[in-house]
């Protein structure tokens, strides 16, 4: 239990830092942020109103305190261009991103784990070469290149899946696959390395020596401990999927929070940009924390402080 | 000799980046009769949506990619390593403060923070490099600090301290040389991820502005014309992938030959 409390306590300064950095974002805008956001056509009255609305006329420390107060109440302010509450805008978009990320995670696990296991069991033979090479290639393919490539193959040439948008149920497949491939590459490499290590452990040799069938040796003695570090990677990468969604959603016109972020950047709707960055990074922090706690549960050595 | 193909590919793009302005290319010349035309003898990779030579634009885009990646690497390497040296050597509250700061930067997933910085700083290659510098120093700091913690108690460092060597001298002469191998490996991998990061930001319209060529912006335009001119996306995507893959493979073989555990 003390481990959990210590971890949660340790995360607080990070959360404070994330809040501070996202708060400061608007102040990094060169020149007058209000002028940049409203453009040349705005009257001085409009500007003064927005400045007051955003609280930019107050001292920085007061602004930050108000910012924290509003966030604590789940209030992210109002969008300048869409004239709606930002929390509503985000709440509308989150389910789409969540669905995309979960499906991507499932695909990545289905691709990465078997490939990694096959590679380790056939070390230095063709399954290993194939897995290593695919992982290397996939990790060199950013989403904005893999996405169009998948569109080309599965939509244009084969005609199996819709090219973009969210109209049909199958629309999610290509963006999820795009998002999944990078993670699948990492999982393959991680599973392979981890399993290769445990296969060399003394307890695996003992299991073999006592005449246990090879299938049981691998499943019970080698694979179980080998998957522990993989859990951490899955947790860490689930958060990264949210960042990856920014590009993938843009490529496929998927209306999630990543798309909202990019739209807000294009319209210079900085309060929305700020809120999206905050929501994505705080989810990342929370997911990482949960991963750590789960890891503590799975690996008894962490609990006792080793 | 195992690294020969990746080395050749990296060398090719480096030469392209350096020599692009002197190759007599015309990346901005518009041929309206050739809009989205397929490859021919004059343009080996075809034409883009404004009838410009894709190969010429790829080569001048390589210049942007390589320049951004190398500049940002040099800056973040210097800054990140210095901060890591100080944090690791002095420890105490300075170390705590610096490590908490790096924790905050690491709390933003992927290139999200770079996107946010680039968005508020405004488009342009200078701001793009600034945004990437502000976010990618952290890995050098963490790596250096961890290594310094392991090295600072060694006999030769203690001997230098006893002999009255100044702190900058100890850091430069007695600690830094021992860190160079892992830092060099980190640098190689960071160049690969910076090439992707630059292309990502350009893809979102946050990088270098038209008509100048950049790989990310070309991929964005190419995706728009995927139905009629798939050669456009393929040419840019394969180029980007070849460079990133080659740099990563060089990094791998460098890591193996320097025996760095990563």
Coordinates of C-alpha atoms in Angstrom, one line a residue:
Chain A
X1 CA 0.0 0.0 0.0
X2 CA 2.8 2.4 0.9
X3 CA 4.2 1.9 -2.6
X4 CA 1.0 3.1 -4.1
X5 CA 0.8 6.2 -1.9
X6 CA 4.5 7.0 -2.6
X7 CA 3.8 6.7 -6.4
X8 CA 0.7 8.9 -6.3
X9 CA 2.6 11.4 -4.1
X10 CA 5.5 11.4 -6.6
X11 CA 3.2 12.2 -9.5
X12 CA 1.8 15.4 -7.9
X13 CA 4.8 17.7 -8.8
X14 CA 4.6 16.3 -12.4
X15 CA 0.9 17.2 -12.6
X16 CA 1.7 20.7 -11.3
X17 CA 4.5 21.1 -13.9
X18 CA 2.2 19.9 -16.7
X19 CA -0.4 22.4 -15.6
X20 CA 2.2 25.2 -15.4
X21 CA 3.6 24.4 -18.8
X22 CA 0.3 24.3 -20.6
X23 CA -0.8 27.5 -18.8
X24 CA 2.3 29.2 -20.1
X25 CA 1.7 28.0 -23.7
X26 CA -0.6 31.0 -24.5
X27 CA 2.1 33.4 -23.2
X28 CA 4.7 31.9 -25.6
X29 CA 2.7 33.4 -28.5
X30 CA 5.0 36.1 -30.0
X31 CA 3.4 39.5 -29.7
X32 CA -0.1 39.9 -28.4
X33 CA -2.0 36.6 -28.2
X34 CA -5.3 38.3 -28.5
X35 CA -4.4 40.0 -31.7
X36 CA -3.0 36.7 -33.1
X37 CA -6.2 34.8 -32.2
X38 CA -8.7 37.4 -33.5
X39 CA -6.9 38.5 -36.6
X40 CA -6.7 42.0 -38.1
X41 CA -10.4 42.4 -38.6
X42 CA -11.3 42.6 -34.9
X43 CA -12.3 45.9 -33.3
X44 CA -10.5 47.1 -30.2
X45 CA -13.7 46.4 -28.2
X46 CA -13.6 42.8 -29.3
X47 CA -9.9 42.6 -28.2
X48 CA -10.5 44.1 -24.8
X49 CA -13.5 41.8 -24.3
X50 CA -11.5 38.6 -25.2
X51 CA -8.5 39.9 -23.1
X52 CA -10.8 40.2 -20.1
X53 CA -12.5 36.9 -20.8
X54 CA -9.2 35.1 -20.9
X55 CA -8.0 37.1 -17.8
X56 CA -4.9 38.3 -19.7
X57 CA -5.2 41.7 -18.2
X58 CA -4.4 40.4 -14.7
X59 CA -0.9 39.6 -13.2
X60 CA 0.5 36.3 -14.3
X61 CA 0.3 34.7 -10.8
X62 CA -3.4 35.6 -10.5
X63 CA -4.0 34.2 -14.0
X64 CA -2.4 30.9 -13.0
X65 CA -4.4 30.6 -9.8
X66 CA -7.6 31.3 -11.7
X67 CA -6.5 28.7 -14.3
X68 CA -6.0 26.1 -11.6
X69 CA -9.4 26.9 -10.0
X70 CA -11.2 26.6 -13.3
X71 CA -9.5 23.3 -14.3
X72 CA -10.4 21.9 -10.8
X73 CA -14.0 22.6 -11.7
X74 CA -13.6 20.9 -15.1
X75 CA -14.0 24.3 -16.8
X76 CA -11.6 24.8 -19.7
X77 CA -13.1 28.1 -20.8
X78 CA -14.8 28.8 -24.1
X79 CA -13.7 28.3 -27.7
X80 CA -13.1 31.6 -29.5
X81 CA -14.3 30.4 -32.9
X82 CA -16.9 27.7 -32.1
X83 CA -18.6 29.7 -29.3
X84 CA -19.0 26.6 -27.1
X85 CA -17.7 25.3 -23.9
X86 CA -14.4 23.6 -24.5
X87 CA -15.2 20.9 -22.0
X88 CA -18.3 20.0 -24.1
X89 CA -16.2 20.0 -27.3
X90 CA -13.6 17.7 -25.7
X91 CA -16.3 15.4 -24.2
X92 CA -17.8 15.0 -27.6
X93 CA -14.5 13.9 -29.1
X94 CA -13.0 11.7 -26.4
X95 CA -15.0 8.6 -27.1
X96 CA -13.9 8.4 -30.7
X97 CA -10.2 8.7 -29.8
X98 CA -10.7 6.2 -26.9
X99 CA -12.2 3.6 -29.3
X100 CA -9.5 4.1 -31.8
X101 CA -6.7 3.8 -29.2
X102 CA -8.2 0.6 -27.7
X103 CA -8.7 -1.1 -31.0
X104 CA -5.1 -0.1 -32.0
X105 CA -3.8 -1.6 -28.7
X106 CA -5.7 -4.8 -29.3
X107 CA -4.3 -5.1 -32.9
X108 CA -0.8 -4.3 -31.7
X109 CA -1.0 -7.0 -29.0
X110 CA -2.3 -9.6 -31.6
X111 CA 0.5 -8.7 -34.0
X112 CA 3.4 -8.0 -31.6
X113 CA 3.2 -10.8 -29.0
X114 CA 3.0 -13.8 -31.4
X115 CA 5.7 -12.3 -33.6
X116 CA 8.0 -11.7 -30.6
X117 CA 7.4 -15.1 -29.2
X118 CA 8.0 -16.8 -32.5
X119 CA 11.2 -14.8 -33.0
X120 CA 12.6 -15.8 -29.6
X121 CA 11.7 -19.4 -30.0
X122 CA 13.3 -19.6 -33.4
X123 CA 16.2 -17.4 -32.5
X124 CA 18.4 -16.6 -35.5
X125 CA 16.2 -18.5 -37.9
X126 CA 13.8 -17.2 -40.5
X127 CA 10.9 -16.3 -38.1
X128 CA 13.3 -14.2 -36.1
X129 CA 14.7 -12.5 -39.1
X130 CA 11.2 -11.8 -40.4
X131 CA 10.1 -10.4 -37.1
X132 CA 13.2 -8.3 -36.5
X133 CA 13.1 -6.9 -40.0
X134 CA 9.3 -6.1 -39.9
X135 CA 9.8 -4.4 -36.5
X136 CA 12.7 -2.3 -37.9
X137 CA 10.7 -1.3 -41.0
X138 CA 7.5 -0.5 -39.1
X139 CA 9.4 1.7 -36.6
X140 CA 10.7 3.8 -39.5
X141 CA 7.2 4.4 -40.8
X142 CA 5.6 7.5 -39.3
X143 CA 1.7 7.5 -39.2
X144 CA 1.5 10.1 -42.0
X145 CA 3.3 7.7 -44.4
X146 CA 1.9 4.4 -43.2
X147 CA -1.7 5.8 -43.3
X148 CA -1.6 6.8 -46.9
X149 CA 0.2 3.5 -47.8
X150 CA -2.6 1.5 -46.1
X151 CA -5.2 3.6 -47.9
X152 CA -3.5 2.9 -51.2
X153 CA -3.4 -0.8 -50.7
X154 CA -6.7 -1.6 -48.8
X155 CA -9.0 1.1 -50.2
X156 CA -7.8 1.9 -53.7
X157 CA -6.1 -1.3 -55.0
X158 CA -8.1 -3.9 -53.1
X159 CA -11.2 -1.9 -52.4
X160 CA -11.8 -3.7 -49.0
X161 CA -12.1 -0.7 -46.6
X162 CA -13.4 2.8 -46.7
X163 CA -10.6 5.4 -47.4
X164 CA -11.5 7.9 -44.6
X165 CA -14.2 9.5 -42.6
X166 CA -16.4 7.8 -39.9
X167 CA -19.5 6.9 -41.8
X168 CA -19.4 3.1 -41.8
X169 CA -18.3 0.7 -39.0
X170 CA -15.3 -0.5 -41.0
X171 CA -13.9 3.1 -41.2
X172 CA -12.1 2.5 -37.9
X173 CA -10.0 -0.3 -39.2
X174 CA -7.4 1.6 -41.3
X175 CA -6.7 4.4 -38.7
X176 CA -6.5 1.7 -35.9
X177 CA -4.1 -0.4 -38.0
X178 CA -2.0 2.7 -38.7
X179 CA -1.8 3.6 -35.1
X180 CA -1.1 -0.1 -34.1
X181 CA 1.8 -0.8 -36.3
X182 CA 4.4 1.3 -34.5
X183 CA 3.3 -0.2 -31.1
X184 CA 3.3 -3.7 -32.6
X185 CA 7.0 -3.1 -33.7
X186 CA 7.9 -2.1 -30.1
X187 CA 6.0 -5.1 -28.6
X188 CA 7.7 -7.5 -31.0
X189 CA 11.2 -6.3 -30.1
X190 CA 10.4 -6.2 -26.4
X191 CA 8.8 -9.6 -26.2
X192 CA 11.6 -11.1 -28.2
X193 CA 14.4 -9.7 -26.0
X194 CA 12.6 -10.4 -22.8
X195 CA 11.7 -14.0 -23.7
X196 CA 15.3 -14.7 -24.9
X197 CA 16.5 -13.6 -21.5
X198 CA 14.2 -15.7 -19.5
X199 CA 14.8 -18.8 -21.7
X200 CA 18.4 -18.6 -20.5
X201 CA 17.5 -18.5 -16.8
X202 CA 18.4 -21.3 -14.4
X203 CA 14.8 -22.0 -13.5
X204 CA 13.9 -22.7 -17.1
X205 CA 16.9 -25.1 -17.3
X206 CA 15.6 -26.8 -14.1
X207 CA 12.1 -27.1 -15.5
X208 CA 13.5 -28.7 -18.6
X209 CA 15.8 -31.0 -16.6
X210 CA 12.9 -32.3 -14.5
X211 CA 11.3 -33.5 -17.8
X212 CA 8.5 -31.0 -18.1
X213 CA 7.1 -30.9 -21.7
X214 CA 8.6 -28.0 -23.7
X215 CA 5.2 -26.4 -24.2
X216 CA 4.7 -26.1 -20.4
X217 CA 8.3 -24.9 -19.9
X218 CA 7.7 -22.0 -22.2
X219 CA 4.2 -21.1 -21.1
X220 CA 4.6 -21.5 -17.4
X221 CA 8.2 -20.7 -16.7
X222 CA 9.6 -18.6 -19.5
X223 CA 6.7 -16.6 -20.9
X224 CA 5.1 -15.4 -17.7
X225 CA 8.1 -13.6 -16.3
X226 CA 9.0 -12.4 -19.8
X227 CA 5.7 -10.6 -20.2
X228 CA 6.3 -8.4 -17.1
X229 CA 8.4 -5.7 -18.8
X230 CA 5.9 -6.0 -21.7
X231 CA 3.2 -4.8 -19.4
X232 CA 5.1 -1.6 -18.7
X233 CA 5.6 -1.0 -22.4
X234 CA 1.9 -1.5 -23.1
X235 CA 1.0 1.0 -20.4
X236 CA 3.6 3.6 -21.5
X237 CA 2.6 3.2 -25.1
X238 CA -1.1 3.4 -24.6
X239 CA -0.5 7.0 -23.6
X240 CA 1.7 7.5 -26.7
X241 CA -1.2 6.2 -28.8
X242 CA -3.1 9.3 -27.7
X243 CA -0.3 11.5 -29.1
X244 CA -0.1 9.4 -32.3
X245 CA -3.8 9.9 -32.7
X246 CA -3.1 13.6 -33.4
X247 CA -1.5 12.7 -36.8
X248 CA -3.5 9.6 -37.5
X249 CA -6.9 11.3 -37.0
X250 CA -5.7 14.1 -39.2
X251 CA -4.8 11.7 -42.0
X252 CA -8.1 9.8 -41.9
X253 CA -10.5 12.6 -40.9
X254 CA -11.3 10.8 -37.7
X255 CA -13.2 13.2 -35.4
X256 CA -11.3 12.6 -32.2
X257 CA -9.5 14.8 -29.8
X258 CA -6.4 14.8 -31.9
X259 CA -8.3 16.2 -34.8
X260 CA -9.8 18.8 -32.5
X261 CA -6.3 19.8 -31.5
X262 CA -5.1 20.2 -35.1
X263 CA -8.3 22.2 -36.0
X264 CA -7.7 24.5 -33.1
X265 CA -4.2 25.1 -34.2
X266 CA -5.3 25.9 -37.8
X267 CA -7.9 28.4 -36.4
X268 CA -5.5 29.8 -33.8
X269 CA -8.1 28.9 -31.2
X270 CA -5.4 28.7 -28.4
X271 CA -7.7 28.0 -25.4
X272 CA -8.8 24.8 -27.2
X273 CA -5.2 23.9 -28.1
X274 CA -4.2 24.4 -24.5
X275 CA -7.1 22.2 -23.2
X276 CA -6.5 19.4 -25.7
X277 CA -2.8 19.3 -24.8
X278 CA -3.6 19.3 -21.1
X279 CA -6.2 16.5 -21.4
X280 CA -4.0 14.3 -23.5
X281 CA -0.9 14.7 -21.3
X282 CA -2.8 14.3 -18.0
X283 CA -4.4 11.0 -19.4
X284 CA -0.8 10.0 -20.3
X285 CA 0.3 10.7 -16.7
X286 CA -2.6 8.8 -15.2
X287 CA -2.1 5.8 -17.5
X288 CA 1.6 5.7 -16.6
X289 CA 0.7 5.8 -12.9
X290 CA -1.8 3.0 -13.2
X291 CA 0.8 0.9 -15.2
X292 CA 3.3 1.4 -12.4
X293 CA 0.8 0.3 -9.8
X294 CA -0.3 -2.7 -11.9
X295 CA 3.4 -3.6 -12.3
X296 CA 3.8 -3.4 -8.5
X297 CA 1.0 -5.9 -8.2
X298 CA 2.3 -8.3 -10.8
X299 CA 6.0 -8.2 -9.7
X300 CA 6.3 -8.8 -6.0
X301 CA 9.9 -7.6 -6.0
X302 CA 8.8 -4.0 -6.6
X303 CA 6.5 -4.0 -3.5
X304 CA 9.4 -4.9 -1.2
X305 CA 11.5 -2.1 -2.6
X306 CA 14.1 -3.9 -4.8
Chain B
X1 CA 31.1 -4.2 -43.8
X2 CA 27.6 -4.9 -42.4
X3 CA 26.7 -1.3 -42.2
X4 CA 27.6 -0.6 -45.8
X5 CA 24.1 -0.2 -47.3
X6 CA 22.6 2.0 -44.6
X7 CA 25.9 4.0 -44.6
X8 CA 25.5 4.4 -48.4
X9 CA 21.9 5.6 -48.1
X10 CA 22.7 8.1 -45.3
X11 CA 25.6 9.4 -47.4
X12 CA 23.4 9.7 -50.4
X13 CA 20.9 11.9 -48.6
X14 CA 23.6 13.9 -46.9
X15 CA 25.2 14.7 -50.2
X16 CA 21.8 15.6 -51.6
X17 CA 21.2 17.9 -48.7
X18 CA 24.6 19.6 -49.0
X19 CA 24.6 19.8 -52.8
X20 CA 20.9 20.5 -53.5
X21 CA 21.4 24.2 -54.3
X22 CA 24.2 23.5 -56.7
X23 CA 22.6 20.7 -58.7
X24 CA 20.8 23.1 -61.0
X25 CA 17.4 21.8 -59.8
X26 CA 14.3 23.9 -60.2
X27 CA 12.1 22.7 -57.3
X28 CA 9.8 25.7 -57.6
X29 CA 9.3 25.8 -61.3
X30 CA 5.7 25.2 -62.2
X31 CA 4.8 23.2 -65.4
X32 CA 1.0 23.6 -65.7
X33 CA 0.7 21.0 -68.5
X34 CA 2.3 18.4 -66.2
X35 CA 0.1 18.6 -63.1
X36 CA 0.2 15.3 -61.3
X37 CA 1.8 13.6 -64.3
X38 CA 3.5 10.2 -63.9
X39 CA 7.3 9.9 -64.1
X40 CA 8.9 10.6 -67.4
X41 CA 12.5 11.2 -68.7
X42 CA 12.5 14.8 -67.5
X43 CA 11.1 14.2 -64.0
X44 CA 12.1 10.7 -62.9
X45 CA 9.6 10.7 -60.1
X46 CA 6.8 12.6 -61.8
X47 CA 5.2 15.9 -61.0
X48 CA 3.2 17.3 -58.1
X49 CA -0.1 19.1 -57.8
X50 CA 1.4 22.3 -59.2
X51 CA 3.3 20.5 -61.9
X52 CA 6.7 20.8 -60.1
X53 CA 9.4 18.1 -60.4
X54 CA 9.0 15.8 -57.4
X55 CA 12.6 14.6 -57.5
X56 CA 13.9 18.1 -57.4
X57 CA 11.6 18.9 -54.5
X58 CA 12.6 15.7 -52.6
X59 CA 16.3 16.7 -52.9
X60 CA 15.7 20.2 -51.6
X61 CA 13.3 18.8 -48.9
X62 CA 16.2 16.6 -47.8
X63 CA 18.2 19.7 -47.2
X64 CA 15.5 21.0 -44.8
X65 CA 15.2 17.6 -43.0
X66 CA 18.9 17.2 -42.5
X67 CA 19.6 20.8 -41.5
X68 CA 16.8 20.7 -38.9
X69 CA 17.8 17.3 -37.5
X70 CA 21.6 18.2 -37.3
X71 CA 21.1 21.7 -35.9
X72 CA 18.6 20.5 -33.2
X73 CA 20.8 17.6 -32.3
X74 CA 23.9 19.8 -31.9
X75 CA 22.0 22.3 -29.7
X76 CA 20.1 19.8 -27.6
X77 CA 23.2 17.6 -27.2
X78 CA 25.2 20.6 -25.8
X79 CA 22.5 21.9 -23.5
X80 CA 21.1 18.5 -22.4
X81 CA 24.6 17.0 -21.7
X82 CA 25.7 20.1 -19.7
X83 CA 22.5 20.1 -17.6
X84 CA 22.9 16.3 -17.0
X85 CA 26.6 16.7 -16.0
X86 CA 25.7 19.4 -13.5
X87 CA 22.8 17.5 -12.0
X88 CA 24.7 14.3 -11.8
X89 CA 27.9 15.8 -10.4
X90 CA 26.5 18.2 -7.8
X91 CA 23.4 16.2 -6.8
X92 CA 21.3 17.7 -4.0
X93 CA 18.6 20.2 -4.6
X94 CA 19.9 21.2 -8.0
X95 CA 19.7 17.6 -9.2
X96 CA 16.2 17.3 -7.7
X97 CA 15.0 20.4 -9.4
X98 CA 16.4 19.5 -12.7
X99 CA 15.1 16.0 -12.6
X100 CA 11.6 17.2 -11.7
X101 CA 11.8 19.5 -14.7
X102 CA 12.7 16.6 -17.0
X103 CA 9.9 14.6 -15.5
X104 CA 7.5 17.3 -16.5
X105 CA 8.8 17.4 -20.1
X106 CA 8.5 13.6 -20.2
X107 CA 4.9 13.7 -19.1
X108 CA 3.9 14.9 -22.5
X109 CA 3.6 11.9 -24.8
X110 CA 5.5 11.7 -28.1
X111 CA 5.8 14.9 -30.0
X112 CA 2.7 16.5 -28.4
X113 CA 4.6 19.2 -26.6
X114 CA 6.6 20.0 -29.8
X115 CA 3.3 20.4 -31.6
X116 CA 2.0 22.6 -28.9
X117 CA 5.1 24.8 -28.9
X118 CA 5.3 25.0 -32.7
X119 CA 1.6 25.9 -32.7
X120 CA 1.9 28.9 -30.4
X121 CA 5.2 30.1 -31.8
X122 CA 3.7 30.1 -35.3
X123 CA 4.9 28.5 -38.5
X124 CA 8.4 28.8 -39.9
X125 CA 11.6 26.7 -39.9
X126 CA 13.2 28.8 -37.1
X127 CA 10.2 28.3 -34.8
X128 CA 10.0 24.6 -35.7
X129 CA 13.7 24.1 -34.6
X130 CA 13.0 26.1 -31.4
X131 CA 10.0 23.9 -30.6
X132 CA 12.1 20.7 -31.2
X133 CA 15.0 22.1 -29.2
X134 CA 12.7 22.9 -26.3
X135 CA 11.5 19.3 -26.1
X136 CA 14.3 17.0 -27.1
X137 CA 17.1 18.0 -24.7
X138 CA 15.6 15.8 -22.0
X139 CA 16.9 12.5 -23.2
X140 CA 20.5 13.7 -23.1
X141 CA 20.1 15.1 -19.6
X142 CA 18.6 11.9 -18.2
X143 CA 21.3 9.7 -19.9
X144 CA 24.2 11.9 -18.9
X145 CA 23.0 12.2 -15.3
X146 CA 22.5 8.5 -14.9
X147 CA 26.1 7.9 -16.3
X148 CA 27.7 10.6 -14.1
X149 CA 26.1 9.1 -11.0
X150 CA 27.9 5.8 -11.8
X151 CA 31.2 7.5 -12.7
X152 CA 31.6 10.3 -10.1
X153 CA 32.7 8.0 -7.3
X154 CA 35.4 6.3 -9.4
X155 CA 39.1 6.4 -8.3
X156 CA 40.3 8.6 -11.1
X157 CA 37.7 11.3 -10.4
X158 CA 38.5 11.2 -6.7
X159 CA 42.2 11.5 -7.5
X160 CA 41.5 14.5 -9.7
X161 CA 39.5 16.1 -6.9
X162 CA 42.2 15.5 -4.4
X163 CA 44.8 17.0 -6.8
X164 CA 42.7 20.2 -6.8
X165 CA 41.5 20.0 -10.4
X166 CA 38.7 22.6 -11.1
X167 CA 35.2 21.3 -11.5
X168 CA 34.9 22.2 -15.2
X169 CA 38.1 20.4 -15.8
X170 CA 37.0 17.3 -13.9
X171 CA 33.7 17.3 -15.9
X172 CA 35.4 17.9 -19.2
X173 CA 38.5 15.8 -18.9
X174 CA 37.6 13.0 -16.5
X175 CA 33.9 12.3 -16.8
X176 CA 32.7 13.5 -20.3
X177 CA 35.1 11.2 -22.3
X178 CA 33.6 8.2 -20.6
X179 CA 30.1 9.2 -21.6
X180 CA 30.8 9.7 -25.3
X181 CA 29.9 6.2 -26.5
X182 CA 26.4 6.1 -25.1
X183 CA 25.8 9.7 -26.0
X184 CA 26.9 9.1 -29.6
X185 CA 24.5 6.2 -29.9
X186 CA 21.7 8.3 -28.4
X187 CA 22.6 11.1 -30.9
X188 CA 22.2 8.8 -33.9
X189 CA 18.8 7.6 -32.8
X190 CA 17.7 11.1 -32.0
X191 CA 18.6 12.2 -35.5
X192 CA 16.2 9.6 -36.9
X193 CA 13.4 10.7 -34.6
X194 CA 14.0 14.4 -35.3
X195 CA 13.7 13.7 -39.1
X196 CA 10.3 12.1 -38.3
X197 CA 9.4 15.0 -35.9
X198 CA 10.2 17.7 -38.5
X199 CA 8.1 15.9 -41.1
X200 CA 5.3 15.5 -38.6
X201 CA 5.2 19.2 -37.8
X202 CA 5.5 20.1 -41.5
X203 CA 2.7 17.6 -42.2
X204 CA 0.5 19.6 -39.8
X205 CA 1.5 22.8 -41.6
X206 CA 3.7 24.0 -38.7
X207 CA 7.0 23.7 -40.4
X208 CA 8.6 25.4 -43.3
X209 CA 6.1 27.3 -45.4
X210 CA 5.3 27.0 -49.1
X211 CA 6.6 27.2 -51.7
X212 CA 9.8 25.8 -50.0
X213 CA 9.8 22.0 -50.1
X214 CA 9.6 19.8 -47.1
X215 CA 8.9 16.1 -46.9
X216 CA 6.1 16.4 -44.4
X217 CA 4.2 19.0 -46.4
X218 CA 4.8 16.9 -49.6
X219 CA 3.3 13.9 -47.9
X220 CA 0.2 16.0 -46.8
X221 CA -0.3 17.2 -50.4
X222 CA 0.4 13.7 -51.8
X223 CA -2.3 12.2 -49.5
X224 CA -4.8 14.7 -50.9
X225 CA -4.1 13.5 -54.5
X226 CA -3.7 9.8 -53.6
X227 CA -6.6 8.8 -55.9
X228 CA -5.1 10.3 -59.1
X229 CA -1.4 10.3 -58.4
X230 CA -0.2 7.6 -56.0
X231 CA 3.4 8.0 -57.2
X232 CA 3.6 11.3 -55.3
X233 CA 3.0 9.8 -51.8
X234 CA 5.1 6.7 -52.7
X235 CA 8.1 8.8 -53.8
X236 CA 8.2 10.9 -50.6
X237 CA 7.3 8.1 -48.2
X238 CA 9.9 5.7 -49.5
X239 CA 12.6 8.5 -49.3
X240 CA 11.7 9.4 -45.7
X241 CA 11.5 5.7 -44.7
X242 CA 14.9 4.9 -46.4
X243 CA 16.6 7.7 -44.5
X244 CA 15.1 7.0 -41.1
X245 CA 15.7 3.2 -41.5
X246 CA 19.3 3.7 -42.5
X247 CA 20.0 6.1 -39.6
X248 CA 18.4 3.6 -37.2
X249 CA 20.4 0.7 -38.6
X250 CA 23.6 2.8 -38.3
X251 CA 22.7 3.5 -34.7
X252 CA 22.2 -0.2 -34.1
X253 CA 25.5 -1.2 -35.5
X254 CA 27.2 1.7 -33.6
X255 CA 25.6 0.5 -30.4
X256 CA 26.8 -3.0 -31.0
X257 CA 30.3 -2.0 -31.9
X258 CA 30.6 0.4 -29.0
X259 CA 29.0 -2.2 -26.7
X260 CA 26.5 0.3 -25.3
X261 CA 23.5 -1.1 -23.5
X262 CA 20.4 0.9 -24.3

